[in-house]
PDB file of C-alpha atoms in Angstrom:
ATOM      1  CA  MET Q 151      44.810 160.710 116.237  1.00 56.00           C
ATOM      2  CA  ASN Q 152      46.086 157.542 114.809  1.00 66.00           C
ATOM      3  CA  ASN Q 153      49.718 156.791 115.781  1.00 72.00           C
ATOM      4  CA  ARG Q 154      50.391 153.795 113.595  1.00 76.00           C
ATOM      5  CA  HIS Q 155      53.944 153.169 112.498  1.00 75.00           C
ATOM      6  CA  ASN Q 156      54.627 150.853 109.604  1.00 76.00           C
ATOM      7  CA  ILE Q 157      57.643 148.593 110.082  1.00 76.00           C
ATOM      8  CA  PRO Q 158      59.110 147.241 106.841  1.00 80.00           C
ATOM      9  CA  ALA Q 159      58.908 143.403 106.883  1.00 78.00           C
ATOM     10  CA  PHE Q 160      58.151 140.392 104.712  1.00 78.00           C
ATOM     11  CA  THR Q 161      54.643 139.225 104.203  1.00 87.00           C
ATOM     12  CA  ILE Q 162      53.661 135.650 104.944  1.00 90.00           C
ATOM     13  CA  ILE Q 163      53.478 134.876 101.226  1.00 92.00           C
ATOM     14  CA  GLU Q 164      57.022 136.167 100.642  1.00 90.00           C
ATOM     15  CA  ALA Q 165      58.341 134.064 103.561  1.00 91.00           C
ATOM     16  CA  ILE Q 166      56.610 130.906 102.238  1.00 95.00           C
ATOM     17  CA  VAL Q 167      57.968 131.466  98.718  1.00 94.00           C
ATOM     18  CA  SER Q 168      61.531 131.962 100.009  1.00 94.00           C
ATOM     19  CA  MET Q 169      61.262 128.814 102.166  1.00 96.00           C
ATOM     20  CA  ALA Q 170      60.010 126.818  99.152  1.00 97.00           C
ATOM     21  CA  ILE Q 171      62.909 128.050  97.006  1.00 97.00           C
ATOM     22  CA  THR Q 172      65.371 127.176  99.809  1.00 97.00           C
ATOM     23  CA  ALA Q 173      63.841 123.675 100.116  1.00 97.00           C
ATOM     24  CA  ILE Q 174      64.183 123.115  96.359  1.00 97.00           C
ATOM     25  CA  ILE Q 175      67.834 124.239  96.374  1.00 97.00           C
ATOM     26  CA  LEU Q 176      68.654 122.054  99.409  1.00 97.00           C
ATOM     27  CA  SER Q 177      66.999 118.995  97.837  1.00 97.00           C
ATOM     28  CA  ILE Q 178      69.016 119.501  94.620  1.00 97.00           C
ATOM     29  CA  ILE Q 179      72.215 119.782  96.667  1.00 97.00           C
ATOM     30  CA  PHE Q 180      71.297 116.621  98.601  1.00 96.00           C
ATOM     31  CA  VAL Q 181      70.684 114.633  95.388  1.00 96.00           C
ATOM     32  CA  ILE Q 182      74.004 115.802  93.907  1.00 96.00           C
ATOM     33  CA  PHE Q 183      75.848 114.986  97.142  1.00 96.00           C
ATOM     34  CA  SER Q 184      74.346 111.479  97.448  1.00 96.00           C
ATOM     35  CA  PHE Q 185      75.065 110.731  93.759  1.00 95.00           C
ATOM     36  CA  THR Q 186      78.687 111.908  94.125  1.00 96.00           C
ATOM     37  CA  SER Q 187      79.139 109.928  97.348  1.00 96.00           C
ATOM     38  CA  GLN Q 188      77.856 106.757  95.695  1.00 95.00           C
ATOM     39  CA  ARG Q 189      80.231 107.200  92.724  1.00 95.00           C
ATOM     40  CA  LEU Q 190      83.158 107.717  95.122  1.00 94.00           C
ATOM     41  CA  MET Q 191      82.242 104.550  97.044  1.00 93.00           C
ATOM     42  CA  ASP Q 192      82.069 102.598  93.758  1.00 90.00           C
ATOM     43  CA  PHE Q 193      85.469 103.975  92.746  1.00 90.00           C
ATOM     44  CA  LYS Q 194      86.936 103.019  96.113  1.00 88.00           C
ATOM     45  CA  LYS Q 195      85.561  99.487  95.868  1.00 85.00           C
ATOM     46  CA  GLU Q 196      86.931  99.048  92.333  1.00 82.00           C
ATOM     47  CA  ASN Q 197      90.412 100.152  93.406  1.00 85.00           C
ATOM     48  CA  GLU Q 198      90.740  98.319  96.733  1.00 86.00           C
ATOM     49  CA  HIS Q 199      92.784  95.507  95.172  1.00 83.00           C
ATOM     50  CA  ILE Q 200      95.100  97.937  93.404  1.00 85.00           C
ATOM     51  CA  ASN Q 201      95.670  99.798  96.661  1.00 88.00           C
ATOM     52  CA  GLU Q 202      96.411  96.497  98.422  1.00 87.00           C
ATOM     53  CA  LEU Q 203      98.841  95.578  95.634  1.00 87.00           C
ATOM     54  CA  ASN Q 204     100.631  98.928  95.953  1.00 89.00           C
ATOM     55  CA  ARG Q 205     100.885  98.544  99.735  1.00 90.00           C
ATOM     56  CA  LEU Q 206     102.211  95.014  99.316  1.00 89.00           C
ATOM     57  CA  SER Q 207     104.801  96.033  96.740  1.00 90.00           C
ATOM     58  CA  TYR Q 208     106.039  98.847  98.986  1.00 92.00           C
ATOM     59  CA  SER Q 209     106.120  96.540 102.013  1.00 91.00           C
ATOM     60  CA  ILE Q 210     108.049  93.753 100.229  1.00 90.00           C
ATOM     61  CA  ASN Q 211     110.567  96.202  98.758  1.00 91.00           C
ATOM     62  CA  LYS Q 212     111.087  97.744 102.191  1.00 91.00           C
ATOM     63  CA  SER Q 213     111.506  94.284 103.742  1.00 90.00           C
ATOM     64  CA  ILE Q 214     114.061  93.307 101.089  1.00 88.00           C
ATOM     65  CA  PHE Q 215     115.986  96.534 101.600  1.00 89.00           C
ATOM     66  CA  GLU Q 216     116.053  96.093 105.387  1.00 87.00           C
ATOM     67  CA  SER Q 217     116.909  92.394 105.312  1.00 87.00           C
ATOM     68  CA  GLU Q 218     120.124  90.461 105.255  1.00 84.00           C
ATOM     69  CA  LYS Q 219     118.527  87.264 104.029  1.00 83.00           C
ATOM     70  CA  MET Q 220     115.209  86.176 102.539  1.00 85.00           C
ATOM     71  CA  GLN Q 221     113.814  82.674 102.430  1.00 85.00           C
ATOM     72  CA  GLY Q 222     110.460  81.028 102.189  1.00 81.00           C
ATOM     73  CA  ALA Q 223     108.097  78.242 101.328  1.00 72.00           C
ATOM     74  CA  ASP Q 224     104.556  78.076  99.954  1.00 68.00           C
ATOM     75  CA  GLU Q 225     102.894  79.371 103.116  1.00 83.00           C
ATOM     76  CA  GLU Q 226     105.525  81.676 104.569  1.00 88.00           C
ATOM     77  CA  ILE Q 227     108.227  84.147 103.582  1.00 89.00           C
ATOM     78  CA  LEU Q 228     110.882  85.167 106.097  1.00 89.00           C
ATOM     79  CA  PHE Q 229     113.208  88.146 106.017  1.00 89.00           C
ATOM     80  CA  ASP Q 230     116.081  88.237 108.523  1.00 88.00           C
ATOM     81  CA  THR Q 231     116.873  91.893 109.142  1.00 87.00           C
ATOM     82  CA  TYR Q 232     120.285  93.337 109.858  1.00 85.00           C
ATOM     83  CA  ASN Q 233     119.344  94.089 113.477  1.00 86.00           C
ATOM     84  CA  GLY Q 234     118.202  90.509 114.180  1.00 85.00           C
ATOM     85  CA  ASP Q 235     114.430  90.937 113.757  1.00 88.00           C
ATOM     86  CA  ILE Q 236     112.385  88.628 111.573  1.00 90.00           C
ATOM     87  CA  ILE Q 237     109.769  89.916 109.130  1.00 91.00           C
ATOM     88  CA  ARG Q 238     107.258  87.157 108.452  1.00 91.00           C
ATOM     89  CA  TYR Q 239     104.649  86.977 105.690  1.00 90.00           C
ATOM     90  CA  SER Q 240     102.157  84.219 106.560  1.00 89.00           C
ATOM     91  CA  ILE Q 241     100.019  83.264 103.589  1.00 86.00           C
ATOM     92  CA  SER Q 242      96.512  81.811 103.586  1.00 84.00           C
ATOM     93  CA  GLU Q 243      94.006  81.323 100.760  1.00 79.00           C
ATOM     94  CA  GLU Q 244      92.269  84.717 100.827  1.00 82.00           C
ATOM     95  CA  TYR Q 245      94.794  87.010 102.523  1.00 85.00           C
ATOM     96  CA  PHE Q 246      98.223  87.122 104.057  1.00 86.00           C
ATOM     97  CA  VAL Q 247      99.669  88.754 107.119  1.00 91.00           C
ATOM     98  CA  ARG Q 248     102.941  90.650 107.548  1.00 91.00           C
ATOM     99  CA  SER Q 249     104.278  90.615 111.081  1.00 91.00           C
ATOM    100  CA  GLN Q 250     107.395  92.174 112.562  1.00 89.00           C
ATOM    101  CA  GLY Q 251     107.640  92.272 116.316  1.00 86.00           C
ATOM    102  CA  GLU Q 252     104.360  93.667 117.595  1.00 89.00           C
ATOM    103  CA  PHE Q 253     103.407  95.226 114.245  1.00 89.00           C
ATOM    104  CA  THR Q 254     100.936  93.271 112.081  1.00 90.00           C
ATOM    105  CA  ASP Q 255      99.505  94.205 108.699  1.00 90.00           C
ATOM    106  CA  THR Q 256      96.958  92.292 106.617  1.00 90.00           C
ATOM    107  CA  PHE Q 257      96.781  92.243 102.815  1.00 88.00           C
ATOM    108  CA  HIS Q 258      93.524  91.041 101.259  1.00 86.00           C
ATOM    109  CA  LEU Q 259      94.971  89.488  98.109  1.00 85.00           C
ATOM    110  CA  THR Q 260      94.923  85.900  96.903  1.00 83.00           C
ATOM    111  CA  SER Q 261      98.335  84.282  96.545  1.00 82.00           C
ATOM    112  CA  LYS Q 262      98.770  81.677  93.809  1.00 80.00           C
ATOM    113  CA  ASN Q 263     102.363  80.537  94.348  1.00 81.00           C
ATOM    114  CA  ILE Q 264     105.790  81.701  95.487  1.00 84.00           C
ATOM    115  CA  HIS Q 265     109.083  80.793  93.926  1.00 84.00           C
ATOM    116  CA  PHE Q 266     112.653  81.598  95.005  1.00 85.00           C
ATOM    117  CA  GLU Q 267     115.680  81.268  92.755  1.00 85.00           C
ATOM    118  CA  VAL Q 268     119.227  82.600  92.439  1.00 83.00           C
ATOM    119  CA  LEU Q 269     120.143  84.411  89.232  1.00 83.00           C
ATOM    120  CA  ASP Q 270     123.474  85.773  88.073  1.00 80.00           C
ATOM    121  CA  ASN Q 271     124.457  88.170  85.334  1.00 76.00           C
ATOM    122  CA  SER Q 272     126.260  87.196  82.126  1.00 72.00           C
ATOM    123  CA  LEU Q 273     129.706  87.895  83.653  1.00 73.00           C
ATOM    124  CA  LYS Q 274     128.873  85.692  86.665  1.00 72.00           C
ATOM    125  CA  ASN Q 275     130.172  88.349  89.048  1.00 76.00           C
ATOM    126  CA  ILE Q 276     126.862  89.487  90.580  1.00 80.00           C
ATOM    127  CA  ALA Q 277     124.161  87.208  91.955  1.00 82.00           C
ATOM    128  CA  TYR Q 278     120.586  88.059  92.794  1.00 85.00           C
ATOM    129  CA  GLN Q 279     117.941  86.186  94.662  1.00 86.00           C
ATOM    130  CA  ARG Q 280     114.551  86.525  92.995  1.00 86.00           C
ATOM    131  CA  LEU Q 281     111.246  86.223  94.766  1.00 87.00           C
ATOM    132  CA  GLN Q 282     108.582  85.497  92.183  1.00 87.00           C
ATOM    133  CA  TRP Q 283     105.102  85.901  93.611  1.00 86.00           C
ATOM    134  CA  ASN Q 284     101.957  85.184  91.596  1.00 86.00           C
ATOM    135  CA  LEU Q 285      98.882  86.949  92.932  1.00 86.00           C
ATOM    136  CA  GLU Q 286      95.283  87.059  91.796  1.00 83.00           C
ATOM    137  CA  VAL Q 287      93.967  90.610  91.522  1.00 80.00           C
ATOM    138  CA  ASP Q 288      90.444  91.225  90.180  1.00 77.00           C
ATOM    139  CA  GLY Q 289      90.370  87.763  88.619  1.00 80.00           C
ATOM    140  CA  LYS Q 290      93.684  88.230  86.822  1.00 83.00           C
ATOM    141  CA  THR Q 291      96.960  86.557  87.744  1.00 86.00           C
ATOM    142  CA  MET Q 292      99.761  89.058  88.283  1.00 86.00           C
ATOM    143  CA  LYS Q 293     103.387  88.017  88.452  1.00 89.00           C
ATOM    144  CA  LEU Q 294     105.475  90.142  90.800  1.00 88.00           C
ATOM    145  CA  ASN Q 295     109.268  89.848  90.806  1.00 89.00           C
ATOM    146  CA  PHE Q 296     111.416  91.151  93.639  1.00 89.00           C
ATOM    147  CA  TYR Q 297     115.214  91.003  93.600  1.00 88.00           C
ATOM    148  CA  LYS Q 298     117.793  91.033  96.380  1.00 87.00           C
ATOM    149  CA  LYS Q 299     121.482  91.311  95.638  1.00 85.00           C
ATOM    150  CA  LEU Q 300     123.485  88.469  97.170  1.00 81.00           C
ATOM    151  CA  TYR Q 301     126.938  89.164  98.520  1.00 73.00           C
ATOM    152  CA  ALA Q 302     129.863  86.753  98.740  1.00 65.00           C
ATOM    153  CA  THR Q 303     129.303  86.028 102.437  1.00 60.00           C
ATOM    154  CA  GLU Q 304     125.792  84.786 101.659  1.00 59.00           C
ATOM    155  CA  LEU Q 305     126.928  82.633  98.728  1.00 56.00           C
ATOM    156  CA  ILE Q 306     129.744  80.879 100.557  1.00 62.00           C
ATOM    157  CA  LYS Q 307     128.319  78.411 103.028  1.00 58.00           C
ATOM    158  CA  PRO Q 308     130.398  76.206 105.315  1.00 57.00           C
ATOM    159  CA  ILE Q 309     130.690  72.603 104.214  1.00 51.00           C
ATOM    160  CA  ASP Q 310     129.596  70.077 106.825  1.00 51.00           C
ATOM    161  CA  LYS Q 311     132.059  67.179 107.200  1.00 47.00           C
TER     162      LYS Q 311
END
């Protein structure tokens, strides 16, 4: 008597064919993933300056809103806040640094020049201080304008005798 039991299973050829198909599918997925990753890295690199510009614009607007007074020169902009802190933007050729207390943030943008001036409306009843900042972004010069409303206490200065 022959007591042989057949167990249903894959043959070696079927296992090799399924492994080959799996290898082909995985290699296609790898090529698609690496191509997509490279395109995303290129997109990120192209938009780094725009992201820096958006962060800077938000930061300056927040500093203006939180400050009582803004002043500056070619290499530095100072914002005196209502609670007595100073927000300082130190400018160098290739980047500039925002510092407030122990917090420091770096913006990798090239600053061309900074200009402050006081503007008033046609009725001469409201005055604004304008910060005009020219930046170079992707080889193009961008002119950013930021405005801070000036109140009477800031416009009237004591006269030294």
